mmCIF file of C-alpha atoms in Angstrom:
data_model
loop_
_atom_site.group_PDB
_atom_site.id
_atom_site.type_symbol
_atom_site.label_atom_id
_atom_site.label_comp_id
_atom_site.label_asym_id
_atom_site.label_seq_id
_atom_site.Cartn_x
_atom_site.Cartn_y
_atom_site.Cartn_z
ATOM 1 C CA GLY A 1 0.000 0.000 0.000
ATOM 2 C CA ALA A 2 0.902 3.655 -0.213
ATOM 3 C CA THR A 3 2.127 5.809 2.631
ATOM 4 C CA ALA A 4 1.785 9.496 3.282
ATOM 5 C CA ALA A 5 3.828 11.740 5.543
ATOM 6 C CA THR A 6 4.440 15.402 6.111
ATOM 7 C CA ALA A 7 7.495 16.679 4.252
ATOM 8 C CA TRP A 8 10.508 18.343 5.846
ATOM 9 C CA PRO A 9 10.187 22.051 4.996
ATOM 10 C CA GLY A 10 13.935 22.595 4.874
ATOM 11 C CA SER A 11 13.678 25.583 7.211
ATOM 12 C CA TRP A 12 13.724 24.007 10.658
ATOM 13 C CA ILE A 13 16.309 25.622 12.858
ATOM 14 C CA SER A 14 18.404 24.066 15.598
ATOM 15 C CA PRO A 15 17.482 23.290 18.266
ATOM 16 C CA SER A 16 13.852 22.435 17.549
ATOM 17 C CA CYS A 17 11.498 19.448 17.719
ATOM 18 C CA HIS A 18 8.607 18.681 15.367
ATOM 19 C CA PRO A 19 5.946 15.961 15.153
ATOM 20 C CA ILE A 20 5.934 13.826 11.990
ATOM 21 C CA TYR A 21 2.629 12.102 11.114
ATOM 22 C CA ILE A 22 2.673 8.961 8.963
ATOM 23 C CA ARG A 23 -0.291 6.959 7.674
ATOM 24 C CA GLY A 24 -0.760 4.130 5.173
ATOM 25 C CA ARG A 25 -3.278 3.380 2.411
ATOM 26 C CA ASP A 26 -4.357 -0.086 1.301
ATOM 27 C CA ALA A 27 -5.056 -1.314 -2.258
ATOM 28 C CA ALA A 28 -8.724 -0.308 -1.981
ATOM 29 C CA GLY A 29 -7.768 3.281 -1.288
ATOM 30 C CA ASN A 30 -8.567 3.233 2.416
ATOM 31 C CA TRP A 31 -6.276 5.326 4.633
ATOM 32 C CA GLY A 32 -5.429 4.082 8.102
ATOM 33 C CA ALA A 33 -4.981 6.075 11.261
ATOM 34 C CA ALA A 34 -1.884 8.237 11.419
ATOM 35 C CA SER A 35 1.003 7.469 13.754
ATOM 36 C CA VAL A 36 3.179 10.225 15.113
ATOM 37 C CA THR A 37 6.868 10.423 15.938
ATOM 38 C CA GLN A 38 8.957 13.279 17.271
ATOM 39 C CA VAL A 39 11.955 14.502 15.260
ATOM 40 C CA CYS A 40 14.449 16.812 16.934
ATOM 41 C CA ILE A 41 17.058 18.870 15.109
ATOM 42 C CA GLN A 42 20.132 19.903 17.039
ATOM 43 C CA GLY A 43 23.410 21.255 15.754
ATOM 44 C CA ASN A 44 25.339 24.415 15.007
ATOM 45 C CA SER A 45 26.356 25.989 11.754
ATOM 46 C CA GLY A 46 30.046 26.357 11.022
ATOM 47 C CA PRO A 47 32.980 24.010 11.613
ATOM 48 C CA ASP A 48 32.841 21.167 14.146
ATOM 49 C CA THR A 49 34.714 22.242 17.278
ATOM 50 C CA THR A 50 33.237 19.727 19.736
ATOM 51 C CA PRO A 51 35.496 16.758 20.595
ATOM 52 C CA PRO A 52 33.990 13.277 20.452
ATOM 53 C CA ILE A 53 32.919 11.412 23.572
ATOM 54 C CA ALA A 54 35.731 9.400 25.134
ATOM 55 C CA PRO A 55 35.476 5.607 25.126
ATOM 56 C CA VAL A 56 35.301 3.657 28.392
ATOM 57 C CA ILE A 57 37.680 0.763 29.003
ATOM 58 C CA ALA A 58 35.592 -2.203 30.150
ATOM 59 C CA SER A 59 38.291 -4.752 31.004
ATOM 60 C CA ALA A 60 41.807 -6.029 30.445
ATOM 61 C CA ARG A 61 42.695 -9.717 30.640
ATOM 62 C CA LEU A 62 45.638 -12.022 30.114
ATOM 63 C CA ALA A 63 45.274 -14.043 26.927
ATOM 64 C CA GLY A 64 47.122 -16.280 24.501
ATOM 65 C CA ALA A 65 49.582 -19.117 24.921
ATOM 66 C CA GLY A 66 51.298 -18.919 28.283
ATOM 67 C CA PHE A 67 49.206 -15.812 29.053
ATOM 68 C CA ALA A 68 51.804 -13.782 27.148
ATOM 69 C CA ASP A 69 49.182 -11.514 25.500
ATOM 70 C CA VAL A 70 46.903 -8.869 26.950
ATOM 71 C CA GLN A 71 43.355 -8.277 25.724
ATOM 72 C CA VAL A 72 41.929 -4.775 26.201
ATOM 73 C CA THR A 73 38.189 -4.254 25.656
ATOM 74 C CA TRP A 74 36.405 -0.912 25.572
ATOM 75 C CA ARG A 75 32.819 0.248 25.133
ATOM 76 C CA ALA A 76 31.994 2.188 22.007
ATOM 77 C CA SER A 77 31.760 5.947 22.451
ATOM 78 C CA THR A 78 28.116 6.886 22.822
ATOM 79 C CA ASP A 79 28.354 9.362 19.928
ATOM 80 C CA GLU A 80 29.603 6.772 17.428
ATOM 81 C CA GLY A 81 27.356 6.747 14.379
ATOM 82 C CA PHE A 82 26.008 10.248 15.010
ATOM 83 C CA LEU A 83 26.815 13.389 13.065
ATOM 84 C CA GLY A 84 30.077 14.823 14.394
ATOM 85 C CA GLY A 85 30.671 11.748 16.580
ATOM 86 C CA THR A 86 33.411 9.159 16.878
ATOM 87 C CA VAL A 87 34.522 7.455 13.665
ATOM 88 C CA THR A 88 37.793 5.764 14.681
ATOM 89 C CA TYR A 89 39.669 4.546 17.760
ATOM 90 C CA GLN A 90 43.374 4.357 18.581
ATOM 91 C CA VAL A 91 45.172 2.240 21.198
ATOM 92 C CA PHE A 92 48.094 3.785 23.086
ATOM 93 C CA ARG A 93 50.673 1.998 25.244
ATOM 94 C CA ALA A 94 53.444 2.975 27.660
ATOM 95 C CA THR A 95 55.861 1.237 30.016
ATOM 96 C CA SER A 96 54.826 3.456 32.929
ATOM 97 C CA LEU A 97 51.548 4.964 34.042
ATOM 98 C CA ALA A 98 52.924 8.477 33.526
ATOM 99 C CA GLY A 99 53.953 7.726 29.932
ATOM 100 C CA PRO A 100 55.070 8.642 27.382
ATOM 101 C CA PHE A 101 52.386 6.745 25.443
ATOM 102 C CA ALA A 102 52.648 5.751 21.784
ATOM 103 C CA GLN A 103 50.067 4.298 19.393
ATOM 104 C CA VAL A 104 50.475 0.533 19.020
ATOM 105 C CA GLU A 105 47.887 -0.299 16.384
ATOM 106 C CA THR A 106 46.543 1.166 13.180
ATOM 107 C CA ASP A 107 43.299 3.101 13.535
ATOM 108 C CA ILE A 108 40.279 0.937 14.333
ATOM 109 C CA THR A 109 37.211 2.091 12.407
ATOM 110 C CA GLY A 110 33.938 2.323 14.317
ATOM 111 C CA ALA A 111 31.621 -0.349 12.972
ATOM 112 C CA GLY A 112 28.539 0.097 15.141
ATOM 113 C CA LEU A 113 29.651 -2.495 17.695
ATOM 114 C CA ALA A 114 28.838 -2.271 21.394
ATOM 115 C CA THR A 115 32.439 -3.079 22.348
ATOM 116 C CA TYR A 116 35.827 -3.308 20.664
ATOM 117 C CA THR A 117 38.841 -5.423 21.589
ATOM 118 C CA TYR A 118 42.551 -5.100 20.933
ATOM 119 C CA ILE A 119 44.981 -7.946 21.704
ATOM 120 C CA ASP A 120 48.589 -6.943 22.286
ATOM 121 C CA VAL A 121 50.490 -10.103 21.378
ATOM 122 C CA GLY A 122 53.623 -11.363 23.099
ATOM 123 C CA VAL A 123 53.997 -8.566 25.640
ATOM 124 C CA ALA A 124 55.319 -10.771 28.468
ATOM 125 C CA PRO A 125 57.430 -10.192 30.510
ATOM 126 C CA ASN A 126 56.920 -6.437 30.155
ATOM 127 C CA THR A 127 54.795 -4.113 32.242
ATOM 128 C CA TYR A 128 52.506 -2.034 30.021
ATOM 129 C CA PHE A 129 49.732 0.500 30.461
ATOM 130 C CA TYR A 130 47.047 1.371 27.901
ATOM 131 C CA TYR A 131 44.437 3.974 27.072
ATOM 132 C CA ILE A 132 41.990 4.327 24.164
ATOM 133 C CA ARG A 133 41.456 7.450 22.059
ATOM 134 C CA SER A 134 38.316 8.310 20.053
ATOM 135 C CA ILE A 135 38.562 10.522 16.957
ATOM 136 C CA ASP A 136 35.778 12.225 15.029
ATOM 137 C CA GLY A 137 35.549 13.013 11.334
ATOM 138 C CA VAL A 138 37.507 16.272 11.521
ATOM 139 C CA GLY A 139 40.300 14.897 13.719
ATOM 140 C CA LEU A 140 39.131 16.072 17.131
ATOM 141 C CA MET A 141 39.917 13.518 19.831
ATOM 142 C CA ALA A 142 39.195 12.383 23.385
ATOM 143 C CA ASN A 143 41.122 9.929 25.567
ATOM 144 C CA SER A 144 39.662 7.381 27.961
ATOM 145 C CA THR A 145 40.050 8.432 31.574
ATOM 146 C CA GLN A 146 40.702 4.806 32.561
ATOM 147 C CA ARG A 147 44.037 3.095 32.118
ATOM 148 C CA ALA A 148 44.450 -0.634 31.654
ATOM 149 C CA GLY A 149 47.622 -2.515 32.486
ATOM 150 C CA ARG A 150 49.490 -5.786 32.800
ATOM 151 C CA THR A 151 52.505 -6.727 34.886
ATOM 152 C CA GLN A 152 54.259 -9.746 36.389
ATOM 153 C CA ILE A 153 56.595 -10.660 39.234
ATOM 154 C CA ALA A 154 58.733 -13.701 40.000
ATOM 155 C CA VAL A 155 57.490 -15.881 42.873
ATOM 156 C CA ALA A 156 59.285 -18.656 44.755
ATOM 157 C CA ALA A 157 58.175 -22.137 45.666
ATOM 158 C CA GLY A 158 56.475 -22.169 49.053
ATOM 159 C CA MET A 159 54.989 -19.152 50.813
ATOM 160 C CA ASN A 160 54.624 -15.783 49.029
ATOM 161 C CA TYR A 161 52.701 -12.645 49.909
ATOM 162 C CA VAL A 162 51.208 -11.016 46.805
ATOM 163 C CA SER A 163 48.621 -8.377 45.949
ATOM 164 C CA VAL A 164 46.617 -7.588 42.835
ATOM 165 C CA PRO A 165 47.418 -4.123 41.421
ATOM 166 C CA PHE A 166 44.511 -3.947 38.953
ATOM 167 C CA VAL A 167 40.712 -4.150 39.054
ATOM 168 C CA GLN A 168 39.889 -7.603 37.728
ATOM 169 C CA ALA A 169 37.247 -8.480 35.149
ATOM 170 C CA ASP A 170 36.975 -11.863 36.897
ATOM 171 C CA GLU A 171 37.875 -11.922 40.607
ATOM 172 C CA SER A 172 37.584 -15.692 41.030
ATOM 173 C CA LEU A 173 40.674 -17.064 42.756
ATOM 174 C CA GLY A 174 41.399 -19.555 39.993
ATOM 175 C CA THR A 175 41.469 -16.815 37.354
ATOM 176 C CA VAL A 176 43.492 -14.292 39.353
ATOM 177 C CA LEU A 177 46.136 -16.932 40.194
ATOM 178 C CA GLN A 178 45.962 -18.726 36.839
ATOM 179 C CA THR A 179 49.655 -18.227 36.033
ATOM 180 C CA VAL A 180 51.000 -20.004 39.144
ATOM 181 C CA ASN A 181 50.679 -23.496 40.641
ATOM 182 C CA VAL A 182 48.800 -22.844 43.879
ATOM 183 C CA ARG A 183 48.484 -25.379 46.704
ATOM 184 C CA GLY A 184 46.906 -23.011 49.210
ATOM 185 C CA ALA A 185 45.893 -19.392 49.768
ATOM 186 C CA TRP A 186 44.963 -17.367 52.872
ATOM 187 C CA THR A 187 43.678 -13.898 53.633
ATOM 188 C CA TYR A 188 43.204 -12.277 57.039
ATOM 189 C CA ASP A 189 40.508 -9.789 58.073
ATOM 190 C CA GLY A 190 41.946 -7.629 60.833
ATOM 191 C CA CYS A 191 38.546 -6.217 61.759
ATOM 192 C CA THR A 192 36.826 -9.554 62.364
ATOM 193 C CA ARG A 193 40.089 -11.336 63.367
ATOM 194 C CA THR A 194 39.277 -14.170 60.957
ATOM 195 C CA TRP A 195 41.198 -16.093 58.320
ATOM 196 C CA SER A 196 39.735 -17.236 55.008
ATOM 197 C CA SER A 197 41.466 -19.999 53.087
ATOM 198 C CA TRP A 198 41.592 -22.020 49.894
ATOM 199 C CA SER A 199 43.251 -25.417 49.406
ATOM 200 C CA SER A 200 43.791 -27.493 46.287
ATOM 201 C CA GLY A 201 43.180 -30.552 48.483
ATOM 202 C CA ARG A 202 39.586 -29.596 49.303
ATOM 203 C CA PRO A 203 36.489 -29.939 47.123
ATOM 204 C CA ALA A 204 35.817 -26.574 45.483
ATOM 205 C CA GLY A 205 32.622 -25.995 47.432
ATOM 206 C CA GLN A 206 34.425 -26.352 50.772
ATOM 207 C CA ASN A 207 36.844 -23.476 50.158
ATOM 208 C CA PRO A 208 35.617 -20.310 51.889
ATOM 209 C CA LEU A 209 38.127 -18.151 49.990
ATOM 210 C CA GLN A 210 36.720 -17.858 46.470
ATOM 211 C CA THR A 211 37.694 -14.398 45.211
ATOM 212 C CA LEU A 212 40.651 -12.009 45.246
ATOM 213 C CA SER A 213 40.651 -8.301 44.462
ATOM 214 C CA HIS A 214 42.891 -5.232 44.382
ATOM 215 C CA ARG A 215 41.640 -4.266 47.848
ATOM 216 C CA GLY A 216 43.746 -6.774 49.792
ATOM 217 C CA GLY A 217 46.761 -9.052 49.805
ATOM 218 C CA VAL A 218 46.927 -12.834 49.905
ATOM 219 C CA ILE A 219 49.399 -15.409 51.172
ATOM 220 C CA VAL A 220 49.904 -18.154 48.599
ATOM 221 C CA ASP A 221 51.654 -21.503 48.922
ATOM 222 C CA LEU A 222 53.115 -22.459 45.548
ATOM 223 C CA ALA A 223 54.127 -25.921 44.451
ATOM 224 C CA ALA A 224 56.903 -24.465 42.264
ATOM 225 C CA ALA A 225 58.633 -21.203 41.505
ATOM 226 C CA GLY A 226 57.057 -19.266 38.674
ATOM 227 C CA THR A 227 55.668 -15.948 37.470
ATOM 228 C CA PHE A 228 52.602 -14.210 38.852
ATOM 229 C CA ALA A 229 51.149 -12.227 35.930
ATOM 230 C CA VAL A 230 48.011 -10.133 36.059
ATOM 231 C CA ALA A 231 46.087 -7.644 33.904
ATOM 232 C CA GLY A 232 43.161 -5.329 34.568
ATOM 233 C CA ILE A 233 42.069 -1.725 34.952
ATOM 234 C CA VAL A 234 44.191 0.658 36.998
ATOM 235 C CA PRO A 235 42.046 1.712 39.988
ATOM 236 C CA THR A 236 41.498 5.461 40.283
ATOM 237 C CA SER A 237 41.300 5.009 44.053
ATOM 238 C CA THR A 238 41.181 2.128 46.505
ATOM 239 C CA THR A 239 39.477 2.149 49.902
ATOM 240 C CA ILE A 240 40.736 -0.319 52.516
ATOM 241 C CA PRO A 241 38.988 -0.359 55.929
ATOM 242 C CA LEU A 242 41.368 -0.168 58.895
ATOM 243 C CA CYS A 243 40.605 -1.335 62.416
ATOM 244 C CA ALA A 244 42.290 -0.887 65.766
ATOM 245 C CA GLY A 245 45.145 -3.289 66.493
ATOM 246 C CA TRP A 246 47.089 -5.456 64.064
#
């Protein structure tokens, strides 16, 4: 059937909103009821001087054979696909949080995806930090406020005290300690004066210690010397409750 709608007059100014009425006609010439939708026009004449919206880093994980790679995932900028919005992304890397940062990949074109992922291959044993940049059609840019990172330390057989420097995408103990051969793990809560533990000799459901985060340290008993590697998002701040006594 045919459809009918009001036409755009070509003279609407920004900002303004207007109702658009649409109705359809069947083969017998009968018109149906009109539906209405609101169309808003917003923009400014002249060159684009507004930077795009910065992307948000969602996670960073170890990946690849021997966990030698790092996988950084970010959410698409919310202005991608809109006039004057983000059209490409760039990944930057540095050996320290303060920089200097350099681009490590060719530009990644926005493709209407909810998230994008970059895998930095073979980065072990280095410590690296990452941020993501969005760029619009005229070259204006915005950098993610978050930083992702990966690092590693050598650990000895037997008892080691370690902490997690990054916010983890998966805080399960098995994932956080996936690069070492763990026999046991313990944490202590100084406020409740209680220990929580994990043992490879217990059934999984009988281990009270199930997760590890950047908010506390852990004592680990390792069956062999190795490398504790970890990746995640650099915390902007960390709050650790303190109680009287040890």
